[in-house]
Each structure stands twice: as C-alpha cells, then as structure tokens.
Amino acid sequence: QDILALHMAAIIYAVYSTSAPGYYALFSLGEAGINALIVLASAVVSLGLIFLGARYFGLLGAVAGNAGYFGTFLLTVAALRKMQIPMRRYVSWVAFPFLGLIACMIGATVLQDRLWLKVALVIFQAIAFTLWFLRDQREQGYAKLGLGRVSES
C-alpha cells in the first residue's frame, strides 16, 4: 500500500508540475491576481479532497486527494489565452513528452522489480527526449549545433 501511494504521488506531482510554465508566464504578464486565485482555489479543493480521502480511504485516499491540484492547469490555459497561443499548438509542444511519461508509467508497472531494465528504460527515454528537443529547437531556428572551436575574443 505504501509503494502504491508513493507511485500515485509521483504521478500526481509529475502531472501537476506541468502547470509551472503557466504559473511563471502569468507572473511575467502581470497577472498575479489570476495566478493567486487559481492556486488558492486548487489548494482549497486539494485540501478538501485530502481530508475526505484520508477520512474514508486512509493513506491512498489522502494521496489521491492531491489530484485537486490538477486545477492549476488553468494557469496554463489562462497564460495561453493571454499570450494568444492556441491550445492546439500547446498540445503539439507537449504531446511527445506526455507520451513518454505514459510509456514510463506503463514500463514501470510491467517491469515491476527489474531495476536494471527500468534504468535502461529511463536512459533510453532521456536520450530520445534530448534528441527530440535538439531536433525541434534546430527546426525552429532557436539552436544551432556545432562542434567547432570556441573563439577567444
């Protein structure tokens, strides 16, 4: 039960962390009020769910109650609206990393106690994400890769 609770918490916080770009974007856009409202509302919902979950389902219910923080995804939605970026474009940016997260969760479940295979899966995903990121940045014109000498100016 404790291991399952830890897995649940890791998944919840991994998904919850995807709201960070919206959080910081709203601050940079001068929208601290919207930021505070969404974060406080999500915190109240999460605390309520933690209370109810712990009361009726014990540890697993308390951990599952943290899913109330998924409301902070509204930070990203609000920031995208403010910056006039369509949701479809945002989804295209995060689709591959989310698929990797899902693959990792499935892989961890299937591989169970095979630590070295799990490590190999993580290494493979790290390489795949790095190559994807570098290719994507090069296509966008943000990064140019080169292995030349650094000038001494």
mmCIF file of C-alpha atoms in Angstrom:
data_model
loop_
_atom_site.group_PDB
_atom_site.id
_atom_site.type_symbol
_atom_site.label_atom_id
_atom_site.label_comp_id
_atom_site.label_asym_id
_atom_site.label_seq_id
_atom_site.Cartn_x
_atom_site.Cartn_y
_atom_site.Cartn_z
ATOM 1 C CA GLN A 1 0.000 0.000 0.000
ATOM 2 C CA ASP A 2 2.831 2.423 0.816
ATOM 3 C CA ILE A 3 4.565 1.747 -2.502
ATOM 4 C CA LEU A 4 1.310 2.292 -4.385
ATOM 5 C CA ALA A 5 0.811 5.584 -2.529
ATOM 6 C CA LEU A 6 4.324 6.661 -3.499
ATOM 7 C CA HIS A 7 3.663 5.797 -7.164
ATOM 8 C CA MET A 8 0.383 7.699 -7.061
ATOM 9 C CA ALA A 9 2.073 10.734 -5.515
ATOM 10 C CA ALA A 10 4.834 10.674 -8.129
ATOM 11 C CA ILE A 11 2.314 10.573 -10.966
ATOM 12 C CA ILE A 12 0.170 13.319 -9.450
ATOM 13 C CA TYR A 13 3.124 15.637 -8.879
ATOM 14 C CA ALA A 14 4.588 14.913 -12.318
ATOM 15 C CA VAL A 15 1.314 15.945 -13.939
ATOM 16 C CA TYR A 16 0.873 18.856 -11.529
ATOM 17 C CA SER A 17 4.322 20.190 -12.410
ATOM 18 C CA THR A 18 3.171 20.772 -15.981
ATOM 19 C CA SER A 19 1.366 23.892 -14.739
ATOM 20 C CA ALA A 20 4.687 25.615 -13.959
ATOM 21 C CA PRO A 21 5.026 27.373 -17.345
ATOM 22 C CA GLY A 22 1.573 28.917 -16.924
ATOM 23 C CA TYR A 23 2.407 29.962 -13.357
ATOM 24 C CA TYR A 24 5.535 31.845 -14.376
ATOM 25 C CA ALA A 25 4.036 33.181 -17.613
ATOM 26 C CA LEU A 26 1.151 34.770 -15.721
ATOM 27 C CA PHE A 27 3.573 36.460 -13.334
ATOM 28 C CA SER A 28 5.621 37.787 -16.233
ATOM 29 C CA LEU A 29 2.433 39.095 -17.859
ATOM 30 C CA GLY A 30 1.494 40.993 -14.697
ATOM 31 C CA GLU A 31 -1.410 38.684 -13.862
ATOM 32 C CA ALA A 32 -0.509 37.842 -10.263
ATOM 33 C CA GLY A 33 -4.161 38.118 -9.219
ATOM 34 C CA ILE A 34 -5.331 35.416 -11.620
ATOM 35 C CA ASN A 35 -2.348 33.332 -10.575
ATOM 36 C CA ALA A 36 -3.195 33.635 -6.876
ATOM 37 C CA LEU A 37 -6.890 32.921 -7.426
ATOM 38 C CA ILE A 38 -6.235 29.706 -9.368
ATOM 39 C CA VAL A 39 -3.536 28.453 -6.994
ATOM 40 C CA LEU A 40 -5.612 29.174 -3.866
ATOM 41 C CA ALA A 41 -8.753 27.605 -5.326
ATOM 42 C CA SER A 42 -6.803 24.488 -6.329
ATOM 43 C CA ALA A 43 -5.222 24.323 -2.870
ATOM 44 C CA VAL A 44 -8.622 24.502 -1.147
ATOM 45 C CA VAL A 45 -10.020 21.777 -3.427
ATOM 46 C CA SER A 46 -6.929 19.647 -2.842
ATOM 47 C CA LEU A 47 -7.079 20.059 0.945
ATOM 48 C CA GLY A 48 -10.754 19.119 0.918
ATOM 49 C CA LEU A 49 -10.061 16.038 -1.163
ATOM 50 C CA ILE A 50 -7.129 15.075 1.076
ATOM 51 C CA PHE A 51 -9.356 15.411 4.151
ATOM 52 C CA LEU A 52 -12.172 13.355 2.655
ATOM 53 C CA GLY A 53 -9.798 10.825 1.123
ATOM 54 C CA ALA A 54 -7.904 10.285 4.361
ATOM 55 C CA ARG A 55 -11.110 10.019 6.374
ATOM 56 C CA TYR A 56 -12.791 7.432 4.163
ATOM 57 C CA PHE A 57 -9.922 5.679 2.368
ATOM 58 C CA GLY A 58 -6.841 6.164 4.555
ATOM 59 C CA LEU A 59 -3.396 6.829 3.114
ATOM 60 C CA LEU A 60 -4.313 6.099 -0.507
ATOM 61 C CA GLY A 61 -7.287 8.449 -0.292
ATOM 62 C CA ALA A 62 -5.148 11.208 1.176
ATOM 63 C CA VAL A 63 -2.563 10.834 -1.560
ATOM 64 C CA ALA A 64 -5.251 10.733 -4.254
ATOM 65 C CA GLY A 65 -6.658 13.963 -2.811
ATOM 66 C CA ASN A 66 -3.596 15.765 -4.112
ATOM 67 C CA ALA A 67 -5.182 15.437 -7.547
ATOM 68 C CA GLY A 68 -7.146 18.544 -6.598
ATOM 69 C CA TYR A 69 -4.069 20.471 -7.640
ATOM 70 C CA PHE A 70 -4.778 19.486 -11.244
ATOM 71 C CA GLY A 71 -6.893 22.630 -11.230
ATOM 72 C CA THR A 72 -3.667 24.559 -11.542
ATOM 73 C CA PHE A 73 -3.642 23.543 -15.200
ATOM 74 C CA LEU A 74 -5.951 26.533 -15.548
ATOM 75 C CA LEU A 75 -2.782 28.610 -15.056
ATOM 76 C CA THR A 76 -1.528 27.312 -18.384
ATOM 77 C CA VAL A 77 -4.902 27.871 -20.033
ATOM 78 C CA ALA A 78 -5.049 31.459 -18.744
ATOM 79 C CA ALA A 79 -1.468 32.177 -19.836
ATOM 80 C CA LEU A 80 -2.061 30.735 -23.305
ATOM 81 C CA ARG A 81 -5.162 32.904 -23.715
ATOM 82 C CA LYS A 82 -3.299 35.980 -22.541
ATOM 83 C CA MET A 83 -0.461 35.289 -24.999
ATOM 84 C CA GLN A 84 -2.939 34.345 -27.766
ATOM 85 C CA ILE A 85 -1.417 30.897 -28.275
ATOM 86 C CA PRO A 86 -3.962 28.288 -29.397
ATOM 87 C CA MET A 87 -4.388 25.265 -27.132
ATOM 88 C CA ARG A 88 -3.826 23.005 -30.150
ATOM 89 C CA ARG A 89 -0.322 24.431 -30.571
ATOM 90 C CA TYR A 90 0.491 23.932 -26.889
ATOM 91 C CA VAL A 91 -0.695 20.322 -27.093
ATOM 92 C CA SER A 92 1.584 19.763 -30.089
ATOM 93 C CA TRP A 93 4.515 21.021 -27.988
ATOM 94 C CA VAL A 94 3.860 18.698 -25.043
ATOM 95 C CA ALA A 95 2.415 15.601 -26.743
ATOM 96 C CA PHE A 96 5.706 13.724 -27.147
ATOM 97 C CA PRO A 97 6.887 14.289 -23.548
ATOM 98 C CA PHE A 98 3.474 13.228 -22.220
ATOM 99 C CA LEU A 99 3.568 10.066 -24.305
ATOM 100 C CA GLY A 100 6.998 9.386 -22.806
ATOM 101 C CA LEU A 101 5.606 9.851 -19.297
ATOM 102 C CA ILE A 102 2.790 7.428 -20.042
ATOM 103 C CA ALA A 103 5.249 4.917 -21.535
ATOM 104 C CA CYS A 104 7.415 5.218 -18.437
ATOM 105 C CA MET A 105 4.441 4.579 -16.142
ATOM 106 C CA ILE A 106 3.400 1.540 -18.161
ATOM 107 C CA GLY A 107 7.003 0.331 -18.316
ATOM 108 C CA ALA A 108 7.421 0.677 -14.549
ATOM 109 C CA THR A 109 4.254 -1.319 -13.998
ATOM 110 C CA VAL A 110 5.206 -4.074 -16.430
ATOM 111 C CA LEU A 111 8.839 -4.319 -15.335
ATOM 112 C CA GLN A 112 7.983 -4.254 -11.591
ATOM 113 C CA ASP A 113 11.127 -5.381 -9.717
ATOM 114 C CA ARG A 114 13.548 -5.441 -12.657
ATOM 115 C CA LEU A 115 15.604 -2.427 -11.630
ATOM 116 C CA TRP A 116 18.211 -2.630 -14.411
ATOM 117 C CA LEU A 117 15.531 -2.751 -17.101
ATOM 118 C CA LYS A 118 13.860 0.281 -15.525
ATOM 119 C CA VAL A 119 17.197 2.111 -15.532
ATOM 120 C CA ALA A 120 17.679 1.185 -19.194
ATOM 121 C CA LEU A 121 14.180 2.496 -19.971
ATOM 122 C CA VAL A 122 14.950 5.825 -18.270
ATOM 123 C CA ILE A 123 18.283 6.143 -20.110
ATOM 124 C CA PHE A 124 16.577 5.374 -23.432
ATOM 125 C CA GLN A 125 13.889 7.963 -22.752
ATOM 126 C CA ALA A 126 16.440 10.571 -21.709
ATOM 127 C CA ILE A 127 18.335 10.071 -24.978
ATOM 128 C CA ALA A 128 15.103 10.117 -27.014
ATOM 129 C CA PHE A 129 13.884 13.326 -25.343
ATOM 130 C CA THR A 130 17.239 15.020 -25.756
ATOM 131 C CA LEU A 131 17.390 14.177 -29.462
ATOM 132 C CA TRP A 132 13.761 15.255 -29.940
ATOM 133 C CA PHE A 133 14.368 18.541 -28.131
ATOM 134 C CA LEU A 134 17.521 19.351 -30.090
ATOM 135 C CA ARG A 135 15.863 18.495 -33.409
ATOM 136 C CA ASP A 136 12.810 20.578 -32.540
ATOM 137 C CA GLN A 137 14.917 23.560 -31.493
ATOM 138 C CA ARG A 138 17.023 23.323 -34.644
ATOM 139 C CA GLU A 139 13.886 23.244 -36.808
ATOM 140 C CA GLN A 140 12.547 26.314 -35.034
ATOM 141 C CA GLY A 141 15.842 28.123 -35.559
ATOM 142 C CA TYR A 142 16.473 28.522 -31.834
ATOM 143 C CA ALA A 143 19.538 26.329 -31.544
ATOM 144 C CA LYS A 144 22.343 25.657 -33.916
ATOM 145 C CA LEU A 145 24.515 22.704 -33.057
ATOM 146 C CA GLY A 146 28.161 22.759 -33.890
ATOM 147 C CA LEU A 147 31.309 21.190 -32.572
ATOM 148 C CA GLY A 148 33.822 23.826 -33.504
ATOM 149 C CA ARG A 149 36.421 25.782 -31.620
ATOM 150 C CA VAL A 150 35.239 28.480 -29.319
ATOM 151 C CA SER A 151 36.694 31.809 -30.353
ATOM 152 C CA GLU A 152 38.811 33.672 -27.842
ATOM 153 C CA SER A 153 37.528 37.196 -28.150
#
